[in-house]
Amino acid sequence: MVQGTDALYTWSLTDLARGLKDGEFSSRELTESLLRRIDDHQQRLNAFITVTADAALQRADAADKARANGDESLLNGLPIVYKDLFCTKGVLTTCGSRILANFVSPYDATVVERISAAGAVMLGKTNMDEFAMGSSNETSYYGPVTNPWNKKLSPGGSSGGSAAAVAARIVPAATGTDTGGSIRQPAALTGTVGLKPTYGRVSRFGMVAFASSLDQAGVITRSAEDAALLLGVMAGYDKRDSTSVDHPVPDYVAGLSKPVKGLKIGIVRQHFDEGLAAGCEERVKAALAVLKEEGATLIEVDLPNIDLSVPTYYVVAPAECSSNLSRFDGVRFGHRADNPENLLDLYCRTRSEGFGAEVQRRIMTGTYVLSAGYYDAYYLKAQKVRQLISQDFKKAFENVDVIAGPTAPTTAFAIGEKTDDPITMYLNDIYTIGANLAGLPGISVPCGFADGLPVGLQLVGPHFAEETILACAHQYQQLTDWHAQGPEEFS
Ligand code: GLN
C-alpha cells in the first residue's frame, strides 16, 4: 500500500474518490482495509446483519480493471453499505426481522441498482429496527446496535447500523430510510450527517415497505459534501415507483458553494419548549449563531399544529404498516410456522413467531384505526391533521428558505432505558416527523457535544430544496469541525 493510505477508513467518500482516481490506492486495497475494520468492530457494534466480503472483493477487482480501461464512473470502486431493507439480488434482506430471516431477494432495489451502476462496491447490509419501526435499534431480531460513542448507549434508529458504521469510521457512507426520522435521529445521536430527501425524490422500488406515504430513502455520511455526491446518484424518476417524481436532478455537489449570506432561516417557536434538553438547546442555538454571523437572517416562524405530528404519525404509519405487512403470511416468502393444523393456524403462528412485539403492536393499532367504526374517528381525522401540518409548513416557507432547529430532544440514551415505555420512545421523533408528514427534505448535521455526546442540527427545506439544505449544511461544515470529530475508541 502506498504510504499515507494506511488509515483509509478515516477518509471521506469524496477524498476516496479522488484518491482512487489519482491511483493512490486500488479499490481492492480500500475494500480489504474496510472489511478488516468491519471484522474488528462487529462484536462491539453489531452494526451489520450481513457482510458480503467475497462479492465485495470481486467487485473491487472489477472496478480496478474498469478504471484501468478508462472507466470514470462516479462511484467506481468506492464502498457502500445498505440498510437491510433495500433488496439486494442474491443477498439476504432481513429487514431486521425473523419473518424475513431466510429471504434472499431475487432483484435489486432501484437505489442499489443505481449505486451499483455508478461502480460502488457493496460491503454488507446494516442492522436496523425490525421493519424500521423504532428509534433505538432495539427492536431488531438481530440484537441492538451499540453507539460508537459509548457502548451502553443506543445509536438511535431505525437506521442504527448505518449510523454506527459511519460514525465509527468503518465506512464513509451508508444508505438509510426515514419514515419518521430514522435517518436524521440516528445521525444526530452518532455525530453523523443524515439526509432524508423530499418524498418522491428517490425511488422506493425494492425497499421493504413500512408506511408507503412516508418512507423515503436517503444517506448517512460524515459530510454534507458526501451526502450530495451520493444523492446525485440515487435521485431521479423511476417508473417502477408510482410516487417517484419526474423532476430534474440538479448537480448537488456544484450547488454546495451557494453562500449562507442572505439565507432566511426560520426558527420554529414550538421547537424550543420544555421537551428539549438544555445541552442540546445550547448547541443548536450556538449553531444558529454561526449561521447568523455568516449573514443568514433568523426569522421566528410558527407551526401551530406541529404538536399533533407525533399522534398523527402514530395513526397514519401503523395504518399503512398493517396493510403493507399483511403480505408476510408464511405462504409466499419468509418464515413459516412448522406443521400448521390449518390455514388460520399457519397465518397466526407464522406472524406471532415472525414479528417482534413492536411490529405486532403497530399492526394491531393500524388494524384498529382502519376498522369500520373507528376509521372516521382516527384515520380520517389523522389525514386531516396531516393536511394542516403540511399547510403550516407551506405557509412558513413563504417567508423563509429553510427551517432550522434540533434534530432530537436529547443526546443518545441508554440501551434499555425506553423500551418499556413506547410513548417516551415515540417522542424521540418529535422534531423529525413533521417533515415526513409534509414530504419535505431534511438533514441533520453534527453541531457539537453535550456531556461528551453528539448533538444534531436539523435543516428542513421546501419540496425539492435538497440543494438549499445541503449547501447550508456544507457551509456550516466549512465554518465548524464538529463533523470531523469522531469517537476516540474508533480513531
Ligand atoms: N421512530 C419512528 C417509528 O418508530 C420512525 C421510524 C422510521 O423513520 N423508520 O416509526
PDB file of N, CA, C and O in Angstrom, residues 427-479:
ATOM      1  N   LEU A 427     -41.555   9.796  21.312  1.00  0.00           N
ATOM      2  CA  LEU A 427     -41.306  11.235  21.386  1.00  0.00           C
ATOM      3  C   LEU A 427     -39.907  11.646  20.904  1.00  0.00           C
ATOM      4  O   LEU A 427     -39.633  12.816  20.684  1.00  0.00           O
ATOM      5  N   ASN A 428     -39.063  10.649  20.699  1.00  0.00           N
ATOM      6  CA  ASN A 428     -37.752  10.926  20.113  1.00  0.00           C
ATOM      7  C   ASN A 428     -37.829  11.618  18.770  1.00  0.00           C
ATOM      8  O   ASN A 428     -36.910  12.284  18.332  1.00  0.00           O
ATOM      9  N   ASP A 429     -38.934  11.352  18.064  1.00  0.00           N
ATOM     10  CA  ASP A 429     -39.056  11.843  16.690  1.00  0.00           C
ATOM     11  C   ASP A 429     -39.888  13.112  16.606  1.00  0.00           C
ATOM     12  O   ASP A 429     -40.339  13.497  15.537  1.00  0.00           O
ATOM     13  N   ILE A 430     -40.054  13.770  17.731  1.00  0.00           N
ATOM     14  CA  ILE A 430     -40.942  14.931  17.772  1.00  0.00           C
ATOM     15  C   ILE A 430     -40.524  16.037  16.791  1.00  0.00           C
ATOM     16  O   ILE A 430     -41.364  16.720  16.230  1.00  0.00           O
ATOM     17  N   TYR A 431     -39.227  16.176  16.556  1.00  0.00           N
ATOM     18  CA  TYR A 431     -38.772  17.250  15.645  1.00  0.00           C
ATOM     19  C   TYR A 431     -38.613  16.785  14.199  1.00  0.00           C
ATOM     20  O   TYR A 431     -38.388  17.595  13.310  1.00  0.00           O
ATOM     21  N   THR A 432     -38.644  15.484  13.988  1.00  0.00           N
ATOM     22  CA  THR A 432     -38.374  14.979  12.631  1.00  0.00           C
ATOM     23  C   THR A 432     -39.639  14.587  11.863  1.00  0.00           C
ATOM     24  O   THR A 432     -39.683  14.676  10.641  1.00  0.00           O
ATOM     25  N   ILE A 433     -40.658  14.139  12.588  1.00  0.00           N
ATOM     26  CA  ILE A 433     -41.843  13.572  11.937  1.00  0.00           C
ATOM     27  C   ILE A 433     -42.579  14.565  11.030  1.00  0.00           C
ATOM     28  O   ILE A 433     -43.104  14.183   9.980  1.00  0.00           O
ATOM     29  N   GLY A 434     -42.589  15.837  11.411  1.00  0.00           N
ATOM     30  CA  GLY A 434     -43.294  16.850  10.613  1.00  0.00           C
ATOM     31  C   GLY A 434     -42.862  16.824   9.154  1.00  0.00           C
ATOM     32  O   GLY A 434     -43.699  16.886   8.237  1.00  0.00           O
ATOM     33  N   ALA A 435     -41.560  16.696   8.923  1.00  0.00           N
ATOM     34  CA  ALA A 435     -41.048  16.698   7.543  1.00  0.00           C
ATOM     35  C   ALA A 435     -41.557  15.480   6.767  1.00  0.00           C
ATOM     36  O   ALA A 435     -41.821  15.575   5.563  1.00  0.00           O
ATOM     37  N   ASN A 436     -41.726  14.349   7.449  1.00  0.00           N
ATOM     38  CA  ASN A 436     -42.257  13.164   6.754  1.00  0.00           C
ATOM     39  C   ASN A 436     -43.731  13.350   6.426  1.00  0.00           C
ATOM     40  O   ASN A 436     -44.174  13.033   5.320  1.00  0.00           O
ATOM     41  N   LEU A 437     -44.486  13.882   7.381  1.00  0.00           N
ATOM     42  CA  LEU A 437     -45.921  14.072   7.133  1.00  0.00           C
ATOM     43  C   LEU A 437     -46.136  15.033   5.971  1.00  0.00           C
ATOM     44  O   LEU A 437     -47.072  14.889   5.193  1.00  0.00           O
ATOM     45  N   ALA A 438     -45.247  16.024   5.834  1.00  0.00           N
ATOM     46  CA  ALA A 438     -45.384  17.019   4.765  1.00  0.00           C
ATOM     47  C   ALA A 438     -44.547  16.673   3.539  1.00  0.00           C
ATOM     48  O   ALA A 438     -44.581  17.398   2.540  1.00  0.00           O
ATOM     49  N   GLY A 439     -43.788  15.586   3.597  1.00  0.00           N
ATOM     50  CA  GLY A 439     -42.996  15.143   2.433  1.00  0.00           C
ATOM     51  C   GLY A 439     -41.768  15.996   2.154  1.00  0.00           C
ATOM     52  O   GLY A 439     -41.236  15.991   1.040  1.00  0.00           O
ATOM     53  N   LEU A 440     -41.281  16.723   3.163  1.00  0.00           N
ATOM     54  CA  LEU A 440     -40.196  17.687   2.942  1.00  0.00           C
ATOM     55  C   LEU A 440     -38.810  17.079   3.145  1.00  0.00           C
ATOM     56  O   LEU A 440     -38.655  16.123   3.903  1.00  0.00           O
ATOM     57  N   PRO A 441     -37.777  17.651   2.513  1.00  0.00           N
ATOM     58  CA  PRO A 441     -36.412  17.166   2.740  1.00  0.00           C
ATOM     59  C   PRO A 441     -35.837  17.727   4.039  1.00  0.00           C
ATOM     60  O   PRO A 441     -36.123  18.861   4.416  1.00  0.00           O
ATOM     61  N   GLY A 442     -35.043  16.909   4.708  1.00  0.00           N
ATOM     62  CA  GLY A 442     -34.406  17.357   5.953  1.00  0.00           C
ATOM     63  C   GLY A 442     -33.031  16.741   6.091  1.00  0.00           C
ATOM     64  O   GLY A 442     -32.763  15.661   5.565  1.00  0.00           O
ATOM     65  N   ILE A 443     -32.178  17.459   6.788  1.00  0.00           N
ATOM     66  CA  ILE A 443     -30.828  16.951   7.005  1.00  0.00           C
ATOM     67  C   ILE A 443     -30.443  17.220   8.460  1.00  0.00           C
ATOM     68  O   ILE A 443     -30.836  18.244   9.030  1.00  0.00           O
ATOM     69  N   SER A 444     -29.702  16.280   9.045  1.00  0.00           N
ATOM     70  CA  SER A 444     -29.153  16.517  10.382  1.00  0.00           C
ATOM     71  C   SER A 444     -27.645  16.583  10.266  1.00  0.00           C
ATOM     72  O   SER A 444     -27.033  15.717   9.635  1.00  0.00           O
ATOM     73  N   VAL A 445     -27.050  17.614  10.850  1.00  0.00           N
ATOM     74  CA  VAL A 445     -25.583  17.737  10.849  1.00  0.00           C
ATOM     75  C   VAL A 445     -25.086  17.904  12.283  1.00  0.00           C
ATOM     76  O   VAL A 445     -25.745  18.543  13.112  1.00  0.00           O
ATOM     77  N   PRO A 446     -23.910  17.333  12.595  1.00  0.00           N
ATOM     78  CA  PRO A 446     -23.381  17.462  13.939  1.00  0.00           C
ATOM     79  C   PRO A 446     -23.111  18.936  14.273  1.00  0.00           C
ATOM     80  O   PRO A 446     -22.560  19.671  13.450  1.00  0.00           O
ATOM     81  N   CYS A 447     -23.525  19.369  15.472  1.00  0.00           N
ATOM     82  CA  CYS A 447     -23.315  20.777  15.831  1.00  0.00           C
ATOM     83  C   CYS A 447     -22.702  20.901  17.221  1.00  0.00           C
ATOM     84  O   CYS A 447     -22.899  21.912  17.908  1.00  0.00           O
ATOM     85  N   GLY A 448     -21.990  19.871  17.654  1.00  0.00           N
ATOM     86  CA  GLY A 448     -21.312  19.975  18.942  1.00  0.00           C
ATOM     87  C   GLY A 448     -21.656  18.826  19.861  1.00  0.00           C
ATOM     88  O   GLY A 448     -22.265  17.831  19.437  1.00  0.00           O
ATOM     89  N   PHE A 449     -21.283  18.989  21.113  1.00  0.00           N
ATOM     90  CA  PHE A 449     -21.457  17.912  22.088  1.00  0.00           C
ATOM     91  C   PHE A 449     -22.093  18.438  23.365  1.00  0.00           C
ATOM     92  O   PHE A 449     -21.838  19.565  23.777  1.00  0.00           O
ATOM     93  N   ALA A 450     -22.919  17.604  23.962  1.00  0.00           N
ATOM     94  CA  ALA A 450     -23.456  17.900  25.291  1.00  0.00           C
ATOM     95  C   ALA A 450     -23.076  16.713  26.165  1.00  0.00           C
ATOM     96  O   ALA A 450     -23.385  15.567  25.810  1.00  0.00           O
ATOM     97  N   ASP A 451     -22.375  16.975  27.238  1.00  0.00           N
ATOM     98  CA  ASP A 451     -21.844  15.904  28.093  1.00  0.00           C
ATOM     99  C   ASP A 451     -21.077  14.863  27.291  1.00  0.00           C
ATOM    100  O   ASP A 451     -21.243  13.653  27.500  1.00  0.00           O
ATOM    101  N   GLY A 452     -20.317  15.326  26.324  1.00  0.00           N
ATOM    102  CA  GLY A 452     -19.474  14.422  25.542  1.00  0.00           C
ATOM    103  C   GLY A 452     -20.203  13.628  24.464  1.00  0.00           C
ATOM    104  O   GLY A 452     -19.595  12.795  23.802  1.00  0.00           O
ATOM    105  N   LEU A 453     -21.490  13.895  24.275  1.00  0.00           N
ATOM    106  CA  LEU A 453     -22.237  13.162  23.252  1.00  0.00           C
ATOM    107  C   LEU A 453     -22.712  14.104  22.149  1.00  0.00           C
ATOM    108  O   LEU A 453     -23.066  15.254  22.416  1.00  0.00           O
ATOM    109  N   PRO A 454     -22.732  13.595  20.903  1.00  0.00           N
ATOM    110  CA  PRO A 454     -23.066  14.465  19.770  1.00  0.00           C
ATOM    111  C   PRO A 454     -24.490  15.006  19.804  1.00  0.00           C
ATOM    112  O   PRO A 454     -25.412  14.344  20.267  1.00  0.00           O
ATOM    113  N   VAL A 455     -24.627  16.211  19.275  1.00  0.00           N
ATOM    114  CA  VAL A 455     -25.926  16.880  19.129  1.00  0.00           C
ATOM    115  C   VAL A 455     -26.115  17.182  17.641  1.00  0.00           C
ATOM    116  O   VAL A 455     -25.152  17.522  16.953  1.00  0.00           O
ATOM    117  N   GLY A 456     -27.342  17.060  17.165  1.00  0.00           N
ATOM    118  CA  GLY A 456     -27.613  17.322  15.748  1.00  0.00           C
ATOM    119  C   GLY A 456     -28.420  18.585  15.526  1.00  0.00           C
ATOM    120  O   GLY A 456     -29.342  18.893  16.291  1.00  0.00           O
ATOM    121  N   LEU A 457     -28.061  19.300  14.464  1.00  0.00           N
ATOM    122  CA  LEU A 457     -28.831  20.460  13.999  1.00  0.00           C
ATOM    123  C   LEU A 457     -29.628  19.996  12.791  1.00  0.00           C
ATOM    124  O   LEU A 457     -29.059  19.413  11.860  1.00  0.00           O
ATOM    125  N   GLN A 458     -30.923  20.235  12.798  1.00  0.00           N
ATOM    126  CA  GLN A 458     -31.738  19.829  11.658  1.00  0.00           C
ATOM    127  C   GLN A 458     -32.082  21.027  10.770  1.00  0.00           C
ATOM    128  O   GLN A 458     -32.476  22.086  11.264  1.00  0.00           O
ATOM    129  N   LEU A 459     -31.943  20.822   9.468  1.00  0.00           N
ATOM    130  CA  LEU A 459     -32.364  21.824   8.482  1.00  0.00           C
ATOM    131  C   LEU A 459     -33.427  21.177   7.608  1.00  0.00           C
ATOM    132  O   LEU A 459     -33.196  20.109   7.048  1.00  0.00           O
ATOM    133  N   VAL A 460     -34.583  21.824   7.512  1.00  0.00           N
ATOM    134  CA  VAL A 460     -35.667  21.306   6.673  1.00  0.00           C
ATOM    135  C   VAL A 460     -35.943  22.335   5.586  1.00  0.00           C
ATOM    136  O   VAL A 460     -35.935  23.539   5.848  1.00  0.00           O
ATOM    137  N   GLY A 461     -36.158  21.859   4.370  1.00  0.00           N
ATOM    138  CA  GLY A 461     -36.412  22.778   3.256  1.00  0.00           C
ATOM    139  C   GLY A 461     -37.758  22.523   2.615  1.00  0.00           C
ATOM    140  O   GLY A 461     -38.423  21.537   2.922  1.00  0.00           O
ATOM    141  N   PRO A 462     -38.175  23.412   1.689  1.00  0.00           N
ATOM    142  CA  PRO A 462     -39.387  23.152   0.911  1.00  0.00           C
ATOM    143  C   PRO A 462     -39.175  21.937  -0.010  1.00  0.00           C
ATOM    144  O   PRO A 462     -38.048  21.484  -0.174  1.00  0.00           O
ATOM    145  N   HIS A 463     -40.221  21.443  -0.608  1.00  0.00           N
ATOM    146  CA  HIS A 463     -40.107  20.297  -1.520  1.00  0.00           C
ATOM    147  C   HIS A 463     -39.012  20.526  -2.567  1.00  0.00           C
ATOM    148  O   HIS A 463     -38.938  21.589  -3.171  1.00  0.00           O
ATOM    149  N   PHE A 464     -38.195  19.545  -2.757  1.00  0.00           N
ATOM    150  CA  PHE A 464     -37.108  19.547  -3.754  1.00  0.00           C
ATOM    151  C   PHE A 464     -36.046  20.634  -3.525  1.00  0.00           C
ATOM    152  O   PHE A 464     -35.326  20.999  -4.441  1.00  0.00           O
ATOM    153  N   ALA A 465     -35.951  21.111  -2.292  1.00  0.00           N
ATOM    154  CA  ALA A 465     -34.904  22.102  -1.978  1.00  0.00           C
ATOM    155  C   ALA A 465     -33.699  21.412  -1.322  1.00  0.00           C
ATOM    156  O   ALA A 465     -33.024  22.006  -0.477  1.00  0.00           O
ATOM    157  N   GLU A 466     -33.406  20.186  -1.736  1.00  0.00           N
ATOM    158  CA  GLU A 466     -32.231  19.481  -1.194  1.00  0.00           C
ATOM    159  C   GLU A 466     -30.974  20.327  -1.379  1.00  0.00           C
ATOM    160  O   GLU A 466     -30.094  20.360  -0.519  1.00  0.00           O
ATOM    161  N   GLU A 467     -30.902  21.005  -2.528  1.00  0.00           N
ATOM    162  CA  GLU A 467     -29.719  21.837  -2.802  1.00  0.00           C
ATOM    163  C   GLU A 467     -29.505  22.889  -1.720  1.00  0.00           C
ATOM    164  O   GLU A 467     -28.382  23.126  -1.290  1.00  0.00           O
ATOM    165  N   THR A 468     -30.606  23.507  -1.300  1.00  0.00           N
ATOM    166  CA  THR A 468     -30.504  24.578  -0.301  1.00  0.00           C
ATOM    167  C   THR A 468     -30.036  24.040   1.044  1.00  0.00           C
ATOM    168  O   THR A 468     -29.134  24.603   1.672  1.00  0.00           O
ATOM    169  N   ILE A 469     -30.640  22.933   1.496  1.00  0.00           N
ATOM    170  CA  ILE A 469     -30.246  22.433   2.829  1.00  0.00           C
ATOM    171  C   ILE A 469     -28.847  21.832   2.786  1.00  0.00           C
ATOM    172  O   ILE A 469     -28.084  21.953   3.745  1.00  0.00           O
ATOM    173  N   LEU A 470     -28.494  21.206   1.664  1.00  0.00           N
ATOM    174  CA  LEU A 470     -27.134  20.650   1.557  1.00  0.00           C
ATOM    175  C   LEU A 470     -26.100  21.773   1.559  1.00  0.00           C
ATOM    176  O   LEU A 470     -25.057  21.673   2.213  1.00  0.00           O
ATOM    177  N   ALA A 471     -26.398  22.846   0.823  1.00  0.00           N
ATOM    178  CA  ALA A 471     -25.448  23.962   0.759  1.00  0.00           C
ATOM    179  C   ALA A 471     -25.291  24.597   2.134  1.00  0.00           C
ATOM    180  O   ALA A 471     -24.176  24.892   2.576  1.00  0.00           O
ATOM    181  N   CYS A 472     -26.404  24.782   2.831  1.00  0.00           N
ATOM    182  CA  CYS A 472     -26.347  25.395   4.164  1.00  0.00           C
ATOM    183  C   CYS A 472     -25.538  24.491   5.104  1.00  0.00           C
ATOM    184  O   CYS A 472     -24.682  24.963   5.862  1.00  0.00           O
ATOM    185  N   ALA A 473     -25.791  23.184   5.033  1.00  0.00           N
ATOM    186  CA  ALA A 473     -25.058  22.237   5.883  1.00  0.00           C
ATOM    187  C   ALA A 473     -23.570  22.247   5.529  1.00  0.00           C
ATOM    188  O   ALA A 473     -22.702  22.256   6.404  1.00  0.00           O
ATOM    189  N   HIS A 474     -23.279  22.274   4.251  1.00  0.00           N
ATOM    190  CA  HIS A 474     -21.881  22.265   3.813  1.00  0.00           C
ATOM    191  C   HIS A 474     -21.157  23.529   4.266  1.00  0.00           C
ATOM    192  O   HIS A 474     -20.031  23.472   4.770  1.00  0.00           O
ATOM    193  N   GLN A 475     -21.818  24.667   4.091  1.00  0.00           N
ATOM    194  CA  GLN A 475     -21.189  25.927   4.502  1.00  0.00           C
ATOM    195  C   GLN A 475     -20.944  25.929   6.011  1.00  0.00           C
ATOM    196  O   GLN A 475     -19.907  26.374   6.477  1.00  0.00           O
ATOM    197  N   TYR A 476     -21.899  25.377   6.749  1.00  0.00           N
ATOM    198  CA  TYR A 476     -21.722  25.275   8.205  1.00  0.00           C
ATOM    199  C   TYR A 476     -20.504  24.396   8.517  1.00  0.00           C
ATOM    200  O   TYR A 476     -19.729  24.683   9.438  1.00  0.00           O
ATOM    201  N   GLN A 477     -20.315  23.353   7.735  1.00  0.00           N
ATOM    202  CA  GLN A 477     -19.177  22.455   7.963  1.00  0.00           C
ATOM    203  C   GLN A 477     -17.849  23.053   7.506  1.00  0.00           C
ATOM    204  O   GLN A 477     -16.791  22.532   7.854  1.00  0.00           O
ATOM    205  N   GLN A 478     -17.927  24.131   6.732  1.00  0.00           N
ATOM    206  CA  GLN A 478     -16.695  24.859   6.410  1.00  0.00           C
ATOM    207  C   GLN A 478     -16.297  25.769   7.578  1.00  0.00           C
ATOM    208  O   GLN A 478     -15.143  26.144   7.719  1.00  0.00           O
ATOM    209  N   LEU A 479     -17.299  26.119   8.375  1.00  0.00           N
ATOM    210  CA  LEU A 479     -17.054  27.057   9.481  1.00  0.00           C
ATOM    211  C   LEU A 479     -16.810  26.351  10.808  1.00  0.00           C
ATOM    212  O   LEU A 479     -16.368  26.974  11.776  1.00  0.00           O
TER     213      LEU A 479
END
